[in-house]
JSON list of C-alpha atoms in Angstrom, two decimals:
[
{"chain": "A", "resi": 169, "resn": "UNK", "atom": "CA", "xyz": [118.57, 9.43, 21.71]},
{"chain": "A", "resi": 170, "resn": "UNK", "atom": "CA", "xyz": [115.31, 7.51, 21.72]},
{"chain": "A", "resi": 171, "resn": "UNK", "atom": "CA", "xyz": [113.29, 7.80, 24.82]},
{"chain": "A", "resi": 172, "resn": "UNK", "atom": "CA", "xyz": [110.16, 7.26, 26.83]},
{"chain": "A", "resi": 173, "resn": "UNK", "atom": "CA", "xyz": [109.18, 10.32, 28.79]},
{"chain": "A", "resi": 174, "resn": "UNK", "atom": "CA", "xyz": [106.96, 10.30, 31.84]},
{"chain": "A", "resi": 175, "resn": "UNK", "atom": "CA", "xyz": [105.45, 13.63, 32.73]},
{"chain": "A", "resi": 176, "resn": "UNK", "atom": "CA", "xyz": [106.33, 13.67, 36.44]},
{"chain": "A", "resi": 177, "resn": "UNK", "atom": "CA", "xyz": [109.09, 12.14, 38.53]},
{"chain": "A", "resi": 178, "resn": "UNK", "atom": "CA", "xyz": [107.36, 12.71, 41.84]},
{"chain": "A", "resi": 179, "resn": "UNK", "atom": "CA", "xyz": [103.70, 13.25, 42.55]},
{"chain": "A", "resi": 180, "resn": "UNK", "atom": "CA", "xyz": [101.71, 13.63, 45.76]},
{"chain": "A", "resi": 181, "resn": "UNK", "atom": "CA", "xyz": [97.94, 13.31, 45.57]},
{"chain": "A", "resi": 182, "resn": "UNK", "atom": "CA", "xyz": [95.11, 13.08, 48.05]},
{"chain": "A", "resi": 183, "resn": "UNK", "atom": "CA", "xyz": [92.87, 10.07, 48.55]},
{"chain": "A", "resi": 184, "resn": "UNK", "atom": "CA", "xyz": [89.91, 10.19, 46.20]},
{"chain": "A", "resi": 185, "resn": "UNK", "atom": "CA", "xyz": [91.56, 12.42, 43.62]},
{"chain": "A", "resi": 186, "resn": "UNK", "atom": "CA", "xyz": [91.57, 11.48, 39.95]},
{"chain": "A", "resi": 187, "resn": "UNK", "atom": "CA", "xyz": [95.19, 11.13, 38.86]},
{"chain": "A", "resi": 188, "resn": "UNK", "atom": "CA", "xyz": [96.61, 11.21, 35.34]},
{"chain": "A", "resi": 189, "resn": "UNK", "atom": "CA", "xyz": [100.05, 9.79, 34.57]},
{"chain": "A", "resi": 190, "resn": "UNK", "atom": "CA", "xyz": [101.28, 10.63, 31.10]},
{"chain": "A", "resi": 191, "resn": "UNK", "atom": "CA", "xyz": [103.80, 8.76, 28.97]},
{"chain": "A", "resi": 192, "resn": "UNK", "atom": "CA", "xyz": [105.16, 9.72, 25.57]},
{"chain": "A", "resi": 193, "resn": "UNK", "atom": "CA", "xyz": [107.55, 7.75, 23.34]},
{"chain": "A", "resi": 194, "resn": "UNK", "atom": "CA", "xyz": [109.36, 8.94, 20.25]},
{"chain": "A", "resi": 195, "resn": "UNK", "atom": "CA", "xyz": [110.29, 5.57, 18.73]},
{"chain": "A", "resi": 196, "resn": "UNK", "atom": "CA", "xyz": [107.09, 4.94, 16.77]},
{"chain": "A", "resi": 197, "resn": "UNK", "atom": "CA", "xyz": [106.55, 1.80, 18.87]},
{"chain": "A", "resi": 198, "resn": "UNK", "atom": "CA", "xyz": [103.26, 0.00, 18.55]},
{"chain": "A", "resi": 199, "resn": "UNK", "atom": "CA", "xyz": [103.19, -1.41, 22.06]},
{"chain": "A", "resi": 200, "resn": "UNK", "atom": "CA", "xyz": [103.09, 0.54, 25.29]},
{"chain": "A", "resi": 201, "resn": "UNK", "atom": "CA", "xyz": [102.84, -0.64, 28.86]},
{"chain": "A", "resi": 202, "resn": "UNK", "atom": "CA", "xyz": [102.17, 0.57, 32.36]},
{"chain": "A", "resi": 203, "resn": "UNK", "atom": "CA", "xyz": [103.77, -1.23, 35.28]},
{"chain": "A", "resi": 204, "resn": "UNK", "atom": "CA", "xyz": [103.98, -0.54, 38.95]},
{"chain": "A", "resi": 205, "resn": "UNK", "atom": "CA", "xyz": [106.95, -1.55, 41.04]},
{"chain": "A", "resi": 206, "resn": "UNK", "atom": "CA", "xyz": [106.79, -2.21, 44.75]},
{"chain": "A", "resi": 207, "resn": "UNK", "atom": "CA", "xyz": [109.47, -3.55, 47.10]},
{"chain": "A", "resi": 208, "resn": "UNK", "atom": "CA", "xyz": [109.34, -7.33, 47.29]},
{"chain": "A", "resi": 209, "resn": "UNK", "atom": "CA", "xyz": [106.67, -7.57, 44.58]},
{"chain": "A", "resi": 210, "resn": "UNK", "atom": "CA", "xyz": [108.75, -6.81, 41.53]},
{"chain": "A", "resi": 211, "resn": "UNK", "atom": "CA", "xyz": [107.27, -5.34, 38.39]},
{"chain": "A", "resi": 212, "resn": "UNK", "atom": "CA", "xyz": [103.54, -5.87, 37.88]},
{"chain": "A", "resi": 213, "resn": "UNK", "atom": "CA", "xyz": [101.71, -5.17, 34.64]},
{"chain": "A", "resi": 214, "resn": "UNK", "atom": "CA", "xyz": [98.69, -2.90, 34.96]},
{"chain": "A", "resi": 215, "resn": "UNK", "atom": "CA", "xyz": [97.62, -2.34, 31.35]},
{"chain": "A", "resi": 216, "resn": "UNK", "atom": "CA", "xyz": [99.14, -2.47, 27.93]},
{"chain": "A", "resi": 217, "resn": "UNK", "atom": "CA", "xyz": [98.20, -1.28, 24.47]},
{"chain": "A", "resi": 218, "resn": "UNK", "atom": "CA", "xyz": [99.25, -2.74, 21.16]},
{"chain": "A", "resi": 219, "resn": "UNK", "atom": "CA", "xyz": [97.71, -0.08, 18.96]},
{"chain": "A", "resi": 220, "resn": "UNK", "atom": "CA", "xyz": [95.96, 3.26, 19.06]},
{"chain": "A", "resi": 221, "resn": "UNK", "atom": "CA", "xyz": [92.65, 3.04, 20.95]},
{"chain": "A", "resi": 222, "resn": "UNK", "atom": "CA", "xyz": [93.40, -0.59, 21.87]},
{"chain": "A", "resi": 223, "resn": "UNK", "atom": "CA", "xyz": [94.03, -1.70, 25.43]},
{"chain": "A", "resi": 224, "resn": "UNK", "atom": "CA", "xyz": [94.40, -4.92, 27.34]},
{"chain": "A", "resi": 225, "resn": "UNK", "atom": "CA", "xyz": [94.28, -5.59, 31.04]},
{"chain": "A", "resi": 226, "resn": "UNK", "atom": "CA", "xyz": [97.39, -6.77, 32.73]},
{"chain": "A", "resi": 227, "resn": "UNK", "atom": "CA", "xyz": [97.68, -8.53, 36.06]},
{"chain": "A", "resi": 228, "resn": "UNK", "atom": "CA", "xyz": [96.42, -5.74, 38.32]},
{"chain": "A", "resi": 229, "resn": "UNK", "atom": "CA", "xyz": [94.03, -3.45, 36.40]},
{"chain": "A", "resi": 230, "resn": "UNK", "atom": "CA", "xyz": [91.62, -2.80, 39.27]},
{"chain": "A", "resi": 231, "resn": "UNK", "atom": "CA", "xyz": [91.40, 0.87, 40.16]},
{"chain": "A", "resi": 232, "resn": "UNK", "atom": "CA", "xyz": [93.11, 1.95, 36.94]},
{"chain": "A", "resi": 233, "resn": "UNK", "atom": "CA", "xyz": [92.14, 2.82, 33.41]},
{"chain": "A", "resi": 234, "resn": "UNK", "atom": "CA", "xyz": [94.17, 3.84, 30.37]},
{"chain": "A", "resi": 235, "resn": "UNK", "atom": "CA", "xyz": [93.85, 5.93, 27.27]},
{"chain": "A", "resi": 236, "resn": "UNK", "atom": "CA", "xyz": [95.71, 5.75, 23.98]},
{"chain": "A", "resi": 237, "resn": "UNK", "atom": "CA", "xyz": [94.38, 8.32, 21.53]},
{"chain": "A", "resi": 238, "resn": "UNK", "atom": "CA", "xyz": [97.68, 8.75, 19.71]},
{"chain": "A", "resi": 239, "resn": "UNK", "atom": "CA", "xyz": [100.40, 6.23, 18.95]},
{"chain": "A", "resi": 240, "resn": "UNK", "atom": "CA", "xyz": [103.04, 8.06, 20.91]},
{"chain": "A", "resi": 241, "resn": "UNK", "atom": "CA", "xyz": [101.03, 8.71, 24.06]},
{"chain": "A", "resi": 242, "resn": "UNK", "atom": "CA", "xyz": [99.71, 6.29, 26.69]},
{"chain": "A", "resi": 243, "resn": "UNK", "atom": "CA", "xyz": [98.02, 7.63, 29.78]},
{"chain": "A", "resi": 244, "resn": "UNK", "atom": "CA", "xyz": [97.32, 5.85, 33.04]},
{"chain": "A", "resi": 245, "resn": "UNK", "atom": "CA", "xyz": [94.36, 7.07, 35.05]},
{"chain": "A", "resi": 246, "resn": "UNK", "atom": "CA", "xyz": [93.69, 6.41, 38.70]},
{"chain": "A", "resi": 247, "resn": "UNK", "atom": "CA", "xyz": [89.96, 6.98, 38.91]},
{"chain": "A", "resi": 248, "resn": "UNK", "atom": "CA", "xyz": [89.91, 7.57, 42.67]},
{"chain": "A", "resi": 249, "resn": "UNK", "atom": "CA", "xyz": [93.35, 7.41, 44.19]},
{"chain": "A", "resi": 250, "resn": "UNK", "atom": "CA", "xyz": [93.82, 5.30, 47.30]},
{"chain": "A", "resi": 251, "resn": "UNK", "atom": "CA", "xyz": [96.77, 4.91, 49.64]},
{"chain": "A", "resi": 252, "resn": "UNK", "atom": "CA", "xyz": [97.46, 1.38, 48.36]},
{"chain": "A", "resi": 253, "resn": "UNK", "atom": "CA", "xyz": [98.21, 2.91, 44.98]},
{"chain": "A", "resi": 254, "resn": "UNK", "atom": "CA", "xyz": [101.28, 4.60, 46.40]},
{"chain": "A", "resi": 255, "resn": "UNK", "atom": "CA", "xyz": [104.01, 3.15, 44.22]},
{"chain": "A", "resi": 256, "resn": "UNK", "atom": "CA", "xyz": [106.59, 3.65, 41.50]},
{"chain": "A", "resi": 257, "resn": "UNK", "atom": "CA", "xyz": [104.86, 3.69, 38.11]},
{"chain": "A", "resi": 258, "resn": "UNK", "atom": "CA", "xyz": [106.85, 2.76, 35.04]},
{"chain": "A", "resi": 259, "resn": "UNK", "atom": "CA", "xyz": [105.87, 3.25, 31.45]},
{"chain": "A", "resi": 260, "resn": "UNK", "atom": "CA", "xyz": [107.53, 1.20, 28.72]},
{"chain": "A", "resi": 261, "resn": "UNK", "atom": "CA", "xyz": [107.29, 0.78, 25.00]},
{"chain": "A", "resi": 262, "resn": "UNK", "atom": "CA", "xyz": [108.54, -1.69, 22.46]},
{"chain": "A", "resi": 263, "resn": "UNK", "atom": "CA", "xyz": [108.24, -2.51, 18.80]},
{"chain": "A", "resi": 264, "resn": "UNK", "atom": "CA", "xyz": [105.70, -5.11, 17.70]},
{"chain": "A", "resi": 265, "resn": "UNK", "atom": "CA", "xyz": [108.32, -7.84, 17.75]},
{"chain": "A", "resi": 266, "resn": "UNK", "atom": "CA", "xyz": [110.55, -7.86, 20.78]},
{"chain": "A", "resi": 267, "resn": "UNK", "atom": "CA", "xyz": [113.90, -7.60, 19.08]},
{"chain": "A", "resi": 268, "resn": "UNK", "atom": "CA", "xyz": [115.58, -4.91, 21.10]},
{"chain": "A", "resi": 269, "resn": "UNK", "atom": "CA", "xyz": [113.54, -5.22, 24.22]},
{"chain": "A", "resi": 270, "resn": "UNK", "atom": "CA", "xyz": [111.57, -2.67, 26.11]},
{"chain": "A", "resi": 271, "resn": "UNK", "atom": "CA", "xyz": [112.45, 0.95, 26.65]},
{"chain": "A", "resi": 272, "resn": "UNK", "atom": "CA", "xyz": [111.39, 2.30, 30.01]},
{"chain": "A", "resi": 273, "resn": "UNK", "atom": "CA", "xyz": [110.70, 5.77, 31.22]},
{"chain": "A", "resi": 274, "resn": "UNK", "atom": "CA", "xyz": [112.34, 7.15, 34.34]},
{"chain": "A", "resi": 275, "resn": "UNK", "atom": "CA", "xyz": [109.32, 6.36, 36.46]},
{"chain": "A", "resi": 276, "resn": "UNK", "atom": "CA", "xyz": [106.82, 8.37, 38.48]},
{"chain": "A", "resi": 277, "resn": "UNK", "atom": "CA", "xyz": [106.89, 7.94, 42.22]},
{"chain": "A", "resi": 278, "resn": "UNK", "atom": "CA", "xyz": [103.31, 8.54, 43.32]},
{"chain": "A", "resi": 279, "resn": "UNK", "atom": "CA", "xyz": [102.40, 9.07, 46.93]},
{"chain": "A", "resi": 280, "resn": "UNK", "atom": "CA", "xyz": [98.72, 9.08, 47.87]},
{"chain": "A", "resi": 281, "resn": "UNK", "atom": "CA", "xyz": [98.03, 10.66, 51.24]},
{"chain": "B", "resi": 5, "resn": "UNK", "atom": "CA", "xyz": [108.18, -17.00, 30.16]},
{"chain": "B", "resi": 6, "resn": "UNK", "atom": "CA", "xyz": [111.05, -18.84, 31.82]},
{"chain": "B", "resi": 7, "resn": "UNK", "atom": "CA", "xyz": [111.67, -18.58, 35.54]},
{"chain": "B", "resi": 8, "resn": "UNK", "atom": "CA", "xyz": [115.13, -17.22, 36.23]},
{"chain": "B", "resi": 9, "resn": "UNK", "atom": "CA", "xyz": [117.31, -17.50, 39.31]},
{"chain": "B", "resi": 10, "resn": "UNK", "atom": "CA", "xyz": [120.03, -15.04, 40.25]},
{"chain": "B", "resi": 11, "resn": "UNK", "atom": "CA", "xyz": [122.18, -14.51, 43.34]},
{"chain": "B", "resi": 12, "resn": "UNK", "atom": "CA", "xyz": [120.69, -11.75, 45.47]},
{"chain": "B", "resi": 13, "resn": "UNK", "atom": "CA", "xyz": [123.82, -9.65, 45.68]},
{"chain": "B", "resi": 14, "resn": "UNK", "atom": "CA", "xyz": [127.47, -9.38, 44.77]},
{"chain": "B", "resi": 15, "resn": "UNK", "atom": "CA", "xyz": [130.31, -6.91, 45.19]},
{"chain": "B", "resi": 16, "resn": "UNK", "atom": "CA", "xyz": [132.80, -5.97, 42.55]},
{"chain": "B", "resi": 17, "resn": "UNK", "atom": "CA", "xyz": [135.98, -3.91, 42.59]},
{"chain": "B", "resi": 18, "resn": "UNK", "atom": "CA", "xyz": [136.07, -0.85, 40.37]},
{"chain": "B", "resi": 19, "resn": "UNK", "atom": "CA", "xyz": [137.96, -1.55, 37.15]},
{"chain": "B", "resi": 20, "resn": "UNK", "atom": "CA", "xyz": [137.54, -5.29, 37.44]},
{"chain": "B", "resi": 21, "resn": "UNK", "atom": "CA", "xyz": [135.23, -7.48, 35.39]},
{"chain": "B", "resi": 22, "resn": "UNK", "atom": "CA", "xyz": [131.89, -8.32, 36.98]},
{"chain": "B", "resi": 23, "resn": "UNK", "atom": "CA", "xyz": [130.43, -11.71, 36.09]},
{"chain": "B", "resi": 24, "resn": "UNK", "atom": "CA", "xyz": [126.73, -12.03, 36.84]},
{"chain": "B", "resi": 25, "resn": "UNK", "atom": "CA", "xyz": [125.25, -15.53, 36.60]},
{"chain": "B", "resi": 26, "resn": "UNK", "atom": "CA", "xyz": [121.67, -16.46, 35.80]},
{"chain": "B", "resi": 27, "resn": "UNK", "atom": "CA", "xyz": [119.98, -19.84, 35.75]},
{"chain": "B", "resi": 28, "resn": "UNK", "atom": "CA", "xyz": [117.05, -20.31, 33.37]},
{"chain": "B", "resi": 29, "resn": "UNK", "atom": "CA", "xyz": [116.69, -24.07, 33.15]},
{"chain": "B", "resi": 30, "resn": "UNK", "atom": "CA", "xyz": [113.06, -23.91, 31.98]},
{"chain": "B", "resi": 31, "resn": "UNK", "atom": "CA", "xyz": [113.72, -21.58, 29.10]},
{"chain": "B", "resi": 32, "resn": "UNK", "atom": "CA", "xyz": [111.99, -22.62, 25.89]},
{"chain": "B", "resi": 33, "resn": "UNK", "atom": "CA", "xyz": [113.55, -22.69, 22.48]},
{"chain": "B", "resi": 34, "resn": "UNK", "atom": "CA", "xyz": [111.96, -19.46, 21.30]},
{"chain": "B", "resi": 35, "resn": "UNK", "atom": "CA", "xyz": [112.72, -17.41, 24.38]},
{"chain": "B", "resi": 36, "resn": "UNK", "atom": "CA", "xyz": [115.46, -14.85, 24.35]},
{"chain": "B", "resi": 37, "resn": "UNK", "atom": "CA", "xyz": [117.60, -14.12, 27.38]},
{"chain": "B", "resi": 38, "resn": "UNK", "atom": "CA", "xyz": [117.43, -10.43, 28.21]},
{"chain": "B", "resi": 39, "resn": "UNK", "atom": "CA", "xyz": [119.39, -8.45, 30.74]},
{"chain": "B", "resi": 40, "resn": "UNK", "atom": "CA", "xyz": [118.24, -5.18, 32.23]},
{"chain": "B", "resi": 41, "resn": "UNK", "atom": "CA", "xyz": [119.54, -3.10, 35.07]},
{"chain": "B", "resi": 42, "resn": "UNK", "atom": "CA", "xyz": [117.88, -0.60, 37.35]},
{"chain": "B", "resi": 43, "resn": "UNK", "atom": "CA", "xyz": [119.81, 2.12, 39.02]},
{"chain": "B", "resi": 44, "resn": "UNK", "atom": "CA", "xyz": [118.19, 3.40, 42.19]},
{"chain": "B", "resi": 45, "resn": "UNK", "atom": "CA", "xyz": [114.97, 5.35, 41.57]},
{"chain": "B", "resi": 46, "resn": "UNK", "atom": "CA", "xyz": [115.24, 5.09, 37.80]},
{"chain": "B", "resi": 47, "resn": "UNK", "atom": "CA", "xyz": [113.46, 2.99, 35.20]},
{"chain": "B", "resi": 48, "resn": "UNK", "atom": "CA", "xyz": [115.02, -0.29, 34.05]},
{"chain": "B", "resi": 49, "resn": "UNK", "atom": "CA", "xyz": [117.60, 0.02, 31.30]},
{"chain": "B", "resi": 50, "resn": "UNK", "atom": "CA", "xyz": [118.14, -2.52, 28.54]},
{"chain": "B", "resi": 51, "resn": "UNK", "atom": "CA", "xyz": [121.66, -3.99, 28.49]},
{"chain": "B", "resi": 52, "resn": "UNK", "atom": "CA", "xyz": [121.83, -6.89, 26.07]},
{"chain": "B", "resi": 53, "resn": "UNK", "atom": "CA", "xyz": [119.97, -9.94, 24.85]},
{"chain": "B", "resi": 54, "resn": "UNK", "atom": "CA", "xyz": [120.68, -13.22, 23.07]},
{"chain": "B", "resi": 55, "resn": "UNK", "atom": "CA", "xyz": [119.11, -16.43, 21.90]},
{"chain": "B", "resi": 56, "resn": "UNK", "atom": "CA", "xyz": [121.87, -19.00, 21.41]},
{"chain": "B", "resi": 57, "resn": "UNK", "atom": "CA", "xyz": [125.07, -17.24, 20.50]},
{"chain": "B", "resi": 58, "resn": "UNK", "atom": "CA", "xyz": [127.25, -15.13, 22.71]},
{"chain": "B", "resi": 59, "resn": "UNK", "atom": "CA", "xyz": [126.68, -11.43, 22.25]},
{"chain": "B", "resi": 60, "resn": "UNK", "atom": "CA", "xyz": [128.68, -8.29, 22.90]},
{"chain": "B", "resi": 61, "resn": "UNK", "atom": "CA", "xyz": [127.81, -4.63, 22.76]},
{"chain": "B", "resi": 62, "resn": "UNK", "atom": "CA", "xyz": [129.24, -1.42, 24.13]},
{"chain": "B", "resi": 63, "resn": "UNK", "atom": "CA", "xyz": [127.87, -2.12, 27.59]},
{"chain": "B", "resi": 64, "resn": "UNK", "atom": "CA", "xyz": [128.46, -5.81, 28.21]},
{"chain": "B", "resi": 65, "resn": "UNK", "atom": "CA", "xyz": [128.96, -9.33, 26.94]},
{"chain": "B", "resi": 66, "resn": "UNK", "atom": "CA", "xyz": [126.49, -12.16, 27.27]},
{"chain": "B", "resi": 67, "resn": "UNK", "atom": "CA", "xyz": [127.65, -15.76, 27.42]},
{"chain": "B", "resi": 68, "resn": "UNK", "atom": "CA", "xyz": [124.91, -18.39, 27.00]},
{"chain": "B", "resi": 69, "resn": "UNK", "atom": "CA", "xyz": [125.68, -22.03, 27.69]},
{"chain": "B", "resi": 70, "resn": "UNK", "atom": "CA", "xyz": [125.19, -24.49, 24.88]},
{"chain": "B", "resi": 71, "resn": "UNK", "atom": "CA", "xyz": [122.18, -26.08, 26.58]},
{"chain": "B", "resi": 72, "resn": "UNK", "atom": "CA", "xyz": [120.76, -22.56, 27.20]},
{"chain": "B", "resi": 73, "resn": "UNK", "atom": "CA", "xyz": [120.04, -23.36, 30.82]},
{"chain": "B", "resi": 74, "resn": "UNK", "atom": "CA", "xyz": [122.22, -20.59, 32.15]},
{"chain": "B", "resi": 75, "resn": "UNK", "atom": "CA", "xyz": [123.97, -17.42, 31.09]},
{"chain": "B", "resi": 76, "resn": "UNK", "atom": "CA", "xyz": [126.51, -14.94, 32.39]},
{"chain": "B", "resi": 77, "resn": "UNK", "atom": "CA", "xyz": [126.50, -11.20, 31.94]},
{"chain": "B", "resi": 78, "resn": "UNK", "atom": "CA", "xyz": [129.97, -9.72, 31.90]},
{"chain": "B", "resi": 79, "resn": "UNK", "atom": "CA", "xyz": [130.67, -6.08, 32.63]},
{"chain": "B", "resi": 80, "resn": "UNK", "atom": "CA", "xyz": [134.28, -5.89, 31.44]},
{"chain": "B", "resi": 81, "resn": "UNK", "atom": "CA", "xyz": [135.50, -2.94, 33.49]},
{"chain": "B", "resi": 82, "resn": "UNK", "atom": "CA", "xyz": [133.03, -2.12, 36.23]},
{"chain": "B", "resi": 83, "resn": "UNK", "atom": "CA", "xyz": [132.66, 1.51, 37.27]},
{"chain": "B", "resi": 84, "resn": "UNK", "atom": "CA", "xyz": [130.91, 3.02, 40.26]},
{"chain": "B", "resi": 85, "resn": "UNK", "atom": "CA", "xyz": [128.05, 3.97, 37.94]},
{"chain": "B", "resi": 86, "resn": "UNK", "atom": "CA", "xyz": [127.43, 0.27, 37.30]},
{"chain": "B", "resi": 87, "resn": "UNK", "atom": "CA", "xyz": [126.08, -0.10, 40.84]},
{"chain": "B", "resi": 88, "resn": "UNK", "atom": "CA", "xyz": [122.51, -1.26, 40.23]},
{"chain": "B", "resi": 89, "resn": "UNK", "atom": "CA", "xyz": [120.12, -4.19, 40.38]},
{"chain": "B", "resi": 90, "resn": "UNK", "atom": "CA", "xyz": [120.61, -6.47, 37.38]},
{"chain": "B", "resi": 91, "resn": "UNK", "atom": "CA", "xyz": [117.74, -8.55, 36.07]},
{"chain": "B", "resi": 92, "resn": "UNK", "atom": "CA", "xyz": [117.89, -11.61, 33.85]},
{"chain": "B", "resi": 93, "resn": "UNK", "atom": "CA", "xyz": [114.67, -12.35, 31.98]},
{"chain": "B", "resi": 94, "resn": "UNK", "atom": "CA", "xyz": [113.43, -14.95, 29.54]},
{"chain": "B", "resi": 95, "resn": "UNK", "atom": "CA", "xyz": [111.18, -13.37, 26.94]},
{"chain": "B", "resi": 96, "resn": "UNK", "atom": "CA", "xyz": [109.46, -14.57, 23.82]},
{"chain": "B", "resi": 97, "resn": "UNK", "atom": "CA", "xyz": [109.60, -12.46, 20.69]},
{"chain": "B", "resi": 98, "resn": "UNK", "atom": "CA", "xyz": [105.92, -11.58, 20.91]},
{"chain": "B", "resi": 99, "resn": "UNK", "atom": "CA", "xyz": [105.66, -11.67, 24.68]},
{"chain": "B", "resi": 100, "resn": "UNK", "atom": "CA", "xyz": [103.74, -8.95, 26.42]},
{"chain": "B", "resi": 101, "resn": "UNK", "atom": "CA", "xyz": [104.42, -9.68, 30.03]},
{"chain": "B", "resi": 102, "resn": "UNK", "atom": "CA", "xyz": [107.82, -8.62, 31.26]},
{"chain": "B", "resi": 103, "resn": "UNK", "atom": "CA", "xyz": [108.40, -10.24, 34.63]},
{"chain": "B", "resi": 104, "resn": "UNK", "atom": "CA", "xyz": [111.35, -9.16, 36.72]},
{"chain": "B", "resi": 105, "resn": "UNK", "atom": "CA", "xyz": [112.51, -11.52, 39.44]},
{"chain": "B", "resi": 106, "resn": "UNK", "atom": "CA", "xyz": [114.55, -10.42, 42.42]},
{"chain": "B", "resi": 107, "resn": "UNK", "atom": "CA", "xyz": [117.64, -9.66, 40.38]},
{"chain": "B", "resi": 108, "resn": "UNK", "atom": "CA", "xyz": [121.21, -9.30, 41.61]},
{"chain": "B", "resi": 109, "resn": "UNK", "atom": "CA", "xyz": [122.14, -6.20, 43.55]},
{"chain": "B", "resi": 110, "resn": "UNK", "atom": "CA", "xyz": [125.63, -5.29, 42.35]},
{"chain": "B", "resi": 111, "resn": "UNK", "atom": "CA", "xyz": [127.75, -2.93, 44.40]},
{"chain": "B", "resi": 112, "resn": "UNK", "atom": "CA", "xyz": [130.88, -1.65, 42.72]},
{"chain": "B", "resi": 113, "resn": "UNK", "atom": "CA", "xyz": [133.42, -0.55, 45.29]},
{"chain": "B", "resi": 114, "resn": "UNK", "atom": "CA", "xyz": [136.38, 1.81, 44.80]}
]
């Protein structure tokens, strides 16, 4: 069964900490995405990558960075975590052409205290 | 990508068909209609997609009107595990921004 795996389901971090969220896909997809989901705000795109070492800003990149050193792995980094980054973080991947849609991970619920 | 409109919620009896409508009157000719669902505290799950023709897979059927301005997702025999928020999305083949609207919160009752 193809899948996108996020390293943690629940995470609690302190304000100011550097936080790494890891995502791995086994479908050989070129494109990978990081979204955050908040009640009433829907899904918002943070960053995406269409190839190894390539990255593009989404709608809300401030306070985040990403890394894609290998095709299967896309990491989201919170440089200095703040309480307004408490959210559900979703990683997704898809093939270059959107034929069968996106495959999402199970999500990481991050709480910054 | 097209703006979509869905009813905020609906109930369905277990074992019955659930028909979920979606309006996408601004959809462009090269945009597919995708359906996803999100069970509480999980990531969204792909259900089905279509361009012009009706589609069926092991999970659901998708009926798209001839003018493509609306579609209906049909869950043929709803189970309690189908309780979720269902999202209808218009998406281009090379689109990078997946935008989920409010979706329809479906509650399947015994």
